[in-house]
Amino acid sequence: MIYLDYAATTPLDPAVLQVMLPYLSADGAFANPASTHGPGYKARATVEKARAQVAALLGAEAAEIVWTSGATESNNLAIKGALEFHGRRNAHIVTSRTEHKCVLDTCRHLETQGARVTYLKPGAGGLVSPEQVLEALTPDTVLVSLMWVNNEIGVVQEVQRLAPLLRERGVLFHVDAVQAAGKLPIDLRETPIDLLSVSAHKIYGPKGMGALYVRKKPRARLAPQMHGGGHEWGMRSGTLSTHQIAGMGAAFAIAAERLASDAGRLSGLRDRLWQRLQALPRILRNGDPGRAAPHILNVSFEGVEGEALRAALPELAVSSGSACSSATQEPSYVLRALGRDDELANASLRFSLGRGTTEAEIEQAAEKVIKQVEWLRELSPLWKP
Ligand SMILES: *Cc1c(COP(=O)(O)O)cnc(C)c1O
């Protein structure tokens, strides 16, 4: 099996696992980090060390990191929390059609509560221009939510150019940075983003763990979505999961160390894969290649049927569209938003590379795809050479 689905999830880094294990046993720091006794303080120290590690990768202050159960929760907390805090009935949100499902579904939910949402259509390369965002603003716009790197096509949005423009206009800016963290340099001291979501399991940390960056200066205000003991400055109640948090901290620290070398290696492999696939005529790369994240390559294959293509590649763990939308077997809404028709969107593969990916795997994957696409095209009534 060749695993090329690192954008869906990554395995735990073995060093991360070692960091996590002691917090799960009776002789380790298992105490509640909120408890005011020796063992509690010890667990608390672990949590705070991890908070500083996550903050460091983002160029943030430790006190700006709020622990969550993953980026789905972070995105929910950012968007619902900001809107609820502002409490305006006719509040307006600007986002794009190519956001992750958890952002789009949150926005859809808020529409049922009276909010207005503009879903911007990106250009053919998947980019939403800052100008497009500014044009969509109204006096009622509370929040703009835009992802840094798209999880399906890997396109890198111009969030660094957009952020100061939104700051000038007093509009909150939320960024889903799940696929950017550990892949691209992020410095929140220089980029005035107000809210930013990250996840542990996309960068070799544990599943079920994430964080939301909430800016302190100027302070981004949120209504909590999880009520209870008032943990996390009242923004997210619930006993902190010390082992998960320690794992996320370790994963982020490793990502910071490896950022430049990982990005260089992965973009080289990504380019090699694309170059090899071009042995096939009439294939299309999805997403502007000039603004591509290092780890994602998305390709549409003309003249083959999507389901047949996937069935012909059983030893390749790749994603068609995204993992969530493939459960519903519908053509990817991201590719549809770029203007691909249903047939082409279906006949697309997302290759996402990671630390375990080797040159040999890339060669084998390319070979298999080329062979199967050629074979399917020969059989296909859709293919007219
Ligand atoms: C995976 C992913 C999410 C969801 O993260 P979880 O931690 O799995 O909830 C959100 N946004 C993007 C861009 C993702 O790739």
CSV table of C-alpha atoms in Angstrom, one decimal, residues 25-357:
chain,number,residue,atom,x,y,z
A,25,SER,CA,-0.4,5.9,33.7
A,26,ALA,CA,-0.9,6.0,37.4
A,27,ASP,CA,2.8,6.7,38.0
A,28,GLY,CA,2.8,9.6,35.5
A,29,ALA,CA,1.3,13.1,35.7
A,30,PHE,CA,-2.3,12.0,35.3
A,31,ALA,CA,-3.8,14.5,37.7
A,32,ASN,CA,-6.3,17.1,36.6
A,33,PRO,CA,-4.3,20.1,35.4
A,34,ALA,CA,-6.9,22.4,37.1
A,35,SER,CA,-6.3,20.8,40.5
A,36,THR,CA,-4.5,22.9,43.1
A,37,HIS,CA,-2.2,20.3,44.5
A,38,GLY,CA,1.3,19.0,43.6
A,39,PRO,CA,0.3,16.4,40.9
A,40,GLY,CA,-2.2,18.9,39.5
A,41,TYR,CA,0.5,21.6,39.2
A,42,LYS,CA,2.7,19.1,37.5
A,43,ALA,CA,0.1,18.3,34.8
A,44,ARG,CA,-0.5,22.1,34.5
A,45,ALA,CA,3.2,22.7,33.8
A,46,THR,CA,3.0,20.1,30.9
A,47,VAL,CA,-0.1,21.9,29.5
A,48,GLU,CA,1.6,25.2,29.6
A,49,LYS,CA,4.8,24.0,28.0
A,50,ALA,CA,2.7,22.6,25.2
A,51,ARG,CA,0.8,25.8,24.9
A,52,ALA,CA,4.1,27.7,24.4
A,53,GLN,CA,5.2,25.1,21.8
A,54,VAL,CA,2.1,25.5,19.8
A,55,ALA,CA,2.3,29.3,20.1
A,56,ALA,CA,5.9,29.3,18.9
A,57,LEU,CA,5.1,27.6,15.6
A,58,LEU,CA,2.5,30.4,14.9
A,59,GLY,CA,4.5,33.4,16.2
A,60,ALA,CA,1.8,33.8,18.9
A,61,GLU,CA,1.8,34.3,22.7
A,62,ALA,CA,1.1,31.2,24.8
A,63,ALA,CA,-1.9,33.0,26.4
A,64,GLU,CA,-3.5,33.3,22.9
A,65,ILE,CA,-3.8,29.5,22.5
A,66,VAL,CA,-7.2,27.9,23.5
A,67,TRP,CA,-7.2,24.1,23.5
A,68,THR,CA,-10.0,22.3,21.5
A,69,SER,CA,-10.9,18.8,20.4
A,70,GLY,CA,-9.7,19.5,16.8
A,71,ALA,CA,-10.0,22.1,14.1
A,72,THR,CA,-13.6,21.3,13.5
A,73,GLU,CA,-14.3,22.6,17.0
A,74,SER,CA,-11.8,25.5,16.6
A,75,ASN,CA,-13.7,26.6,13.4
A,76,ASN,CA,-17.1,26.3,15.1
A,77,LEU,CA,-15.9,28.2,18.2
A,78,ALA,CA,-14.3,31.0,16.1
A,79,ILE,CA,-17.2,31.6,13.8
A,80,LYS,CA,-20.2,30.9,16.1
A,81,GLY,CA,-18.3,32.5,19.0
A,82,ALA,CA,-17.5,35.7,17.2
A,83,LEU,CA,-21.0,36.1,15.8
A,84,GLU,CA,-22.7,35.3,19.1
A,85,PHE,CA,-20.5,37.7,21.0
A,86,HIS,CA,-21.3,40.5,18.6
A,87,GLY,CA,-24.9,39.6,19.0
A,88,ARG,CA,-26.2,41.4,15.9
A,89,ARG,CA,-29.2,39.8,14.3
A,90,ASN,CA,-28.3,40.8,10.8
A,91,ALA,CA,-24.6,40.1,11.1
A,92,HIS,CA,-22.8,39.3,7.8
A,93,ILE,CA,-20.0,36.8,7.2
A,94,VAL,CA,-17.7,36.5,4.2
A,95,THR,CA,-16.2,33.2,3.3
A,96,SER,CA,-15.5,31.2,0.2
A,97,ARG,CA,-17.1,28.2,-1.6
A,98,THR,CA,-14.0,26.2,-1.2
A,99,GLU,CA,-13.7,26.2,2.6
A,100,HIS,CA,-13.7,23.0,4.6
A,101,LYS,CA,-17.1,21.5,5.3
A,102,CYS,CA,-16.9,22.4,8.9
A,103,VAL,CA,-16.7,26.1,8.0
A,104,LEU,CA,-19.4,25.9,5.4
A,105,ASP,CA,-21.8,23.9,7.6
A,106,THR,CA,-21.2,26.3,10.5
A,107,CYS,CA,-22.1,29.2,8.2
A,108,ARG,CA,-25.1,27.4,6.9
A,109,HIS,CA,-26.2,26.9,10.5
A,110,LEU,CA,-25.8,30.6,11.3
A,111,GLU,CA,-27.9,31.5,8.3
A,112,THR,CA,-30.8,29.6,9.9
A,113,GLN,CA,-30.2,31.9,12.9
A,114,GLY,CA,-30.5,35.0,10.9
A,115,ALA,CA,-27.0,35.7,9.8
A,116,ARG,CA,-26.2,36.6,6.2
A,117,VAL,CA,-23.3,34.8,4.5
A,118,THR,CA,-21.5,35.6,1.2
A,119,TYR,CA,-19.8,32.6,-0.3
A,120,LEU,CA,-17.1,33.9,-2.7
A,121,LYS,CA,-16.4,32.0,-5.8
A,122,PRO,CA,-12.6,31.6,-6.4
A,123,GLY,CA,-11.0,32.1,-9.7
A,124,ALA,CA,-10.1,29.1,-11.9
A,125,GLY,CA,-6.9,28.6,-10.0
A,126,GLY,CA,-8.7,28.4,-6.6
A,127,LEU,CA,-7.6,31.8,-5.4
A,128,VAL,CA,-10.0,34.3,-3.8
A,129,SER,CA,-8.4,37.7,-4.3
A,130,PRO,CA,-8.2,40.2,-1.4
A,131,GLU,CA,-10.0,42.7,-3.6
A,132,GLN,CA,-12.9,40.3,-4.0
A,133,VAL,CA,-13.1,40.0,-0.2
A,134,LEU,CA,-13.1,43.8,0.3
A,135,GLU,CA,-15.8,44.2,-2.3
A,136,ALA,CA,-18.0,41.8,-0.4
A,137,LEU,CA,-17.8,43.7,2.9
A,138,THR,CA,-20.8,45.5,4.1
A,139,PRO,CA,-21.3,47.7,7.2
A,140,ASP,CA,-22.7,44.6,8.9
A,141,THR,CA,-19.8,42.3,8.2
A,142,VAL,CA,-18.5,40.9,11.5
A,143,LEU,CA,-16.2,38.2,10.2
A,144,VAL,CA,-14.2,37.0,7.2
A,145,SER,CA,-13.3,33.3,7.3
A,146,LEU,CA,-10.8,32.1,4.7
A,147,MET,CA,-8.5,29.1,4.8
A,148,TRP,CA,-4.7,29.5,4.4
A,149,VAL,CA,-4.1,26.3,2.4
A,150,ASN,CA,-6.9,24.4,0.8
A,151,ASN,CA,-7.1,20.8,1.9
A,152,GLU,CA,-8.2,19.4,-1.5
A,153,ILE,CA,-6.1,21.4,-4.0
A,154,GLY,CA,-3.3,22.8,-1.9
A,155,VAL,CA,-3.7,26.4,-3.1
A,156,VAL,CA,-2.2,29.0,-0.7
A,157,GLN,CA,-4.6,32.0,-0.3
A,158,GLU,CA,-3.2,35.5,0.1
A,159,VAL,CA,-4.0,35.7,3.8
A,160,GLN,CA,-0.9,37.8,4.5
A,161,ARG,CA,-2.0,40.5,2.1
A,162,LEU,CA,-5.6,40.3,3.2
A,163,ALA,CA,-5.1,40.5,6.9
A,164,PRO,CA,-3.9,44.1,7.3
A,165,LEU,CA,-6.7,45.3,4.9
A,166,LEU,CA,-9.3,43.7,7.1
A,167,ARG,CA,-7.7,45.1,10.2
A,168,GLU,CA,-7.9,48.6,8.8
A,169,ARG,CA,-11.6,48.1,8.2
A,170,GLY,CA,-12.2,46.7,11.7
A,171,VAL,CA,-13.5,43.3,10.4
A,172,LEU,CA,-12.5,40.1,12.3
A,173,PHE,CA,-10.4,37.7,10.3
A,174,HIS,CA,-10.5,34.0,11.0
A,175,VAL,CA,-8.2,31.6,9.2
A,176,ASP,CA,-8.3,27.8,9.0
A,177,ALA,CA,-4.6,27.1,9.0
A,178,VAL,CA,-4.8,23.3,9.4
A,179,GLN,CA,-3.0,22.6,6.2
A,180,ALA,CA,-0.6,25.5,6.5
A,181,ALA,CA,0.8,24.8,10.0
A,182,GLY,CA,4.1,23.1,9.8
A,183,LYS,CA,4.1,23.5,6.0
A,184,LEU,CA,4.5,27.2,5.5
A,185,PRO,CA,6.0,29.8,7.9
A,186,ILE,CA,3.3,31.5,10.0
A,187,ASP,CA,4.0,34.6,12.0
A,188,LEU,CA,1.1,36.1,13.8
A,189,ARG,CA,3.2,39.0,15.1
A,190,GLU,CA,3.4,40.2,11.5
A,191,THR,CA,0.1,39.0,10.1
A,192,PRO,CA,-2.8,40.6,11.9
A,193,ILE,CA,-5.2,37.6,11.9
A,194,ASP,CA,-7.6,37.6,14.8
A,195,LEU,CA,-8.6,33.9,15.0
A,196,LEU,CA,-6.7,30.9,13.6
A,197,SER,CA,-7.5,27.2,13.7
A,198,VAL,CA,-5.0,24.3,13.9
A,199,SER,CA,-5.2,20.6,14.4
A,200,ALA,CA,-2.7,18.1,15.9
A,201,HIS,CA,-3.4,15.0,13.7
A,202,LYS,CA,-2.5,16.7,10.4
A,203,ILE,CA,1.0,17.2,11.6
A,204,TYR,CA,2.0,14.0,13.3
A,205,GLY,CA,0.2,14.6,16.5
A,206,PRO,CA,-2.8,12.8,18.1
A,207,LYS,CA,-6.3,12.8,16.6
A,208,GLY,CA,-9.0,14.6,18.6
A,209,MET,CA,-6.8,17.5,19.6
A,210,GLY,CA,-6.6,21.1,18.2
A,211,ALA,CA,-6.3,24.7,19.2
A,212,LEU,CA,-7.8,28.1,18.4
A,213,TYR,CA,-5.5,31.1,18.4
A,214,VAL,CA,-7.4,34.0,19.8
A,215,ARG,CA,-5.6,37.4,19.5
A,216,LYS,CA,-5.0,39.4,22.7
A,217,LYS,CA,-4.0,42.7,21.2
A,218,PRO,CA,-6.4,43.9,19.9
A,219,ARG,CA,-8.5,41.4,21.8
A,220,ALA,CA,-10.7,39.1,19.7
A,221,ARG,CA,-13.9,38.4,21.8
A,222,LEU,CA,-15.8,35.2,21.6
A,223,ALA,CA,-18.9,33.7,23.2
A,224,PRO,CA,-18.0,30.3,24.5
A,225,GLN,CA,-19.7,27.3,22.8
A,226,MET,CA,-18.9,24.8,25.6
A,227,HIS,CA,-20.1,25.9,29.0
A,228,GLY,CA,-18.9,24.5,32.2
A,229,GLY,CA,-16.0,25.0,34.6
A,230,GLY,CA,-14.6,28.1,32.9
A,231,HIS,CA,-11.4,26.5,31.6
A,232,GLU,CA,-9.4,28.2,28.9
A,233,TRP,CA,-10.2,31.8,30.1
A,234,GLY,CA,-13.9,30.8,29.9
A,235,MET,CA,-13.7,30.2,26.2
A,236,ARG,CA,-13.8,26.4,26.3
A,237,SER,CA,-14.8,24.5,29.4
A,238,GLY,CA,-13.8,20.9,30.0
A,239,THR,CA,-11.0,19.0,31.8
A,240,LEU,CA,-7.8,19.4,29.7
A,241,SER,CA,-6.5,16.2,28.2
A,242,THR,CA,-2.9,16.3,29.3
A,243,HIS,CA,-1.6,13.5,27.1
A,244,GLN,CA,-3.2,14.9,24.0
A,245,ILE,CA,-2.0,18.4,24.7
A,246,ALA,CA,1.5,17.2,25.4
A,247,GLY,CA,1.4,15.3,22.1
A,248,MET,CA,0.2,18.3,20.2
A,249,GLY,CA,2.9,20.5,21.8
A,250,ALA,CA,5.6,18.0,20.9
A,251,ALA,CA,4.3,17.6,17.3
A,252,PHE,CA,4.3,21.4,16.8
A,253,ALA,CA,7.9,21.7,18.2
A,254,ILE,CA,9.1,19.0,15.8
A,255,ALA,CA,7.2,20.7,12.9
A,256,ALA,CA,9.0,24.0,13.8
A,257,GLU,CA,12.4,22.3,13.6
A,258,ARG,CA,11.6,20.5,10.4
A,259,LEU,CA,9.5,23.1,8.6
A,260,ALA,CA,12.1,24.2,6.0
A,261,SER,CA,13.5,20.8,5.3
A,262,ASP,CA,10.1,19.1,5.1
A,263,ALA,CA,8.7,21.8,2.8
A,264,GLY,CA,11.7,21.6,0.5
A,265,ARG,CA,11.6,17.8,0.3
A,266,LEU,CA,7.9,17.5,-0.2
A,267,SER,CA,7.6,20.2,-2.8
A,268,GLY,CA,10.4,18.4,-4.7
A,269,LEU,CA,8.4,15.1,-4.6
A,270,ARG,CA,5.2,16.8,-5.5
A,271,ASP,CA,6.8,18.4,-8.6
A,272,ARG,CA,8.3,15.0,-9.5
A,273,LEU,CA,4.9,13.3,-9.3
A,274,TRP,CA,3.3,16.0,-11.5
A,275,GLN,CA,6.2,15.8,-14.0
A,276,ARG,CA,5.9,12.0,-14.2
A,277,LEU,CA,2.1,12.1,-14.6
A,278,GLN,CA,2.4,14.4,-17.5
A,279,ALA,CA,3.4,11.4,-19.6
A,280,LEU,CA,-0.4,11.2,-19.9
A,281,PRO,CA,-2.1,13.6,-22.3
A,282,ARG,CA,-5.1,15.6,-21.3
A,283,ILE,CA,-4.7,15.8,-17.5
A,284,LEU,CA,-5.3,19.0,-15.6
A,285,ARG,CA,-3.7,20.2,-12.4
A,286,ASN,CA,-6.2,21.7,-10.0
A,287,GLY,CA,-5.1,24.8,-8.2
A,288,ASP,CA,-2.7,27.6,-9.2
A,289,PRO,CA,0.7,25.9,-9.4
A,290,GLY,CA,2.3,29.2,-8.6
A,291,ARG,CA,0.6,29.2,-5.2
A,292,ALA,CA,0.9,25.6,-4.2
A,293,ALA,CA,1.5,24.2,-0.8
A,294,PRO,CA,4.4,21.7,-0.7
A,295,HIS,CA,2.3,18.6,0.1
A,296,ILE,CA,-0.7,18.5,-2.1
A,297,LEU,CA,-1.2,17.7,-5.8
A,298,ASN,CA,-4.7,17.4,-7.3
A,299,VAL,CA,-5.1,16.1,-10.8
A,300,SER,CA,-8.1,15.6,-13.1
A,301,PHE,CA,-8.0,12.9,-15.7
A,302,GLU,CA,-10.0,13.4,-18.8
A,303,GLY,CA,-11.8,10.4,-20.4
A,304,VAL,CA,-12.0,8.2,-17.4
A,305,GLU,CA,-14.8,7.5,-15.0
A,306,GLY,CA,-14.1,8.5,-11.4
A,307,GLU,CA,-15.3,5.3,-9.7
A,308,ALA,CA,-13.5,3.1,-12.2
A,309,LEU,CA,-10.3,5.0,-11.6
A,310,ARG,CA,-10.4,4.6,-7.9
A,311,ALA,CA,-11.3,0.9,-8.2
A,312,ALA,CA,-8.3,0.4,-10.5
A,313,LEU,CA,-5.9,1.8,-7.9
A,314,PRO,CA,-6.6,-0.4,-4.8
A,315,GLU,CA,-3.0,-0.2,-3.6
A,316,LEU,CA,-2.9,3.6,-3.6
A,317,ALA,CA,-4.3,5.4,-0.6
A,318,VAL,CA,-5.3,8.6,-2.2
A,319,SER,CA,-8.3,10.8,-1.8
A,320,SER,CA,-10.8,11.7,-4.5
A,321,GLY,CA,-12.1,15.1,-3.6
A,322,SER,CA,-12.0,15.1,0.2
A,323,ALA,CA,-12.4,12.3,2.6
A,324,CYS,CA,-15.7,13.8,3.9
A,325,SER,CA,-17.2,14.4,0.5
A,326,SER,CA,-16.2,11.0,-0.8
A,327,ALA,CA,-18.4,9.4,1.8
A,328,THR,CA,-21.3,11.0,0.0
A,329,GLN,CA,-20.0,10.0,-3.4
A,330,GLU,CA,-20.7,13.5,-4.8
A,331,PRO,CA,-18.3,15.3,-7.0
A,332,SER,CA,-16.0,17.5,-5.0
A,333,TYR,CA,-17.6,20.9,-4.4
A,334,VAL,CA,-14.2,22.4,-4.3
A,335,LEU,CA,-13.4,21.3,-7.9
A,336,ARG,CA,-16.9,22.3,-9.0
A,337,ALA,CA,-16.3,25.8,-7.6
A,338,LEU,CA,-13.1,26.0,-9.8
A,339,GLY,CA,-15.4,25.3,-12.8
A,340,ARG,CA,-14.7,21.6,-13.4
A,341,ASP,CA,-17.7,19.7,-14.6
A,342,ASP,CA,-19.1,16.8,-12.6
A,343,GLU,CA,-17.4,14.2,-14.8
A,344,LEU,CA,-13.9,15.7,-14.4
A,345,ALA,CA,-14.4,16.5,-10.8
A,346,ASN,CA,-15.2,12.9,-10.2
A,347,ALA,CA,-12.2,11.7,-12.2
A,348,SER,CA,-9.7,13.6,-9.9
A,349,LEU,CA,-7.2,12.4,-7.4
A,350,ARG,CA,-5.7,14.2,-4.5
A,351,PHE,CA,-2.2,13.1,-3.7
A,352,SER,CA,-1.0,14.4,-0.4
A,353,LEU,CA,2.6,13.7,0.7
A,354,GLY,CA,4.2,13.5,4.1
A,355,ARG,CA,7.3,12.6,6.0
A,356,GLY,CA,7.0,8.9,5.2
A,357,THR,CA,6.7,9.5,1.5
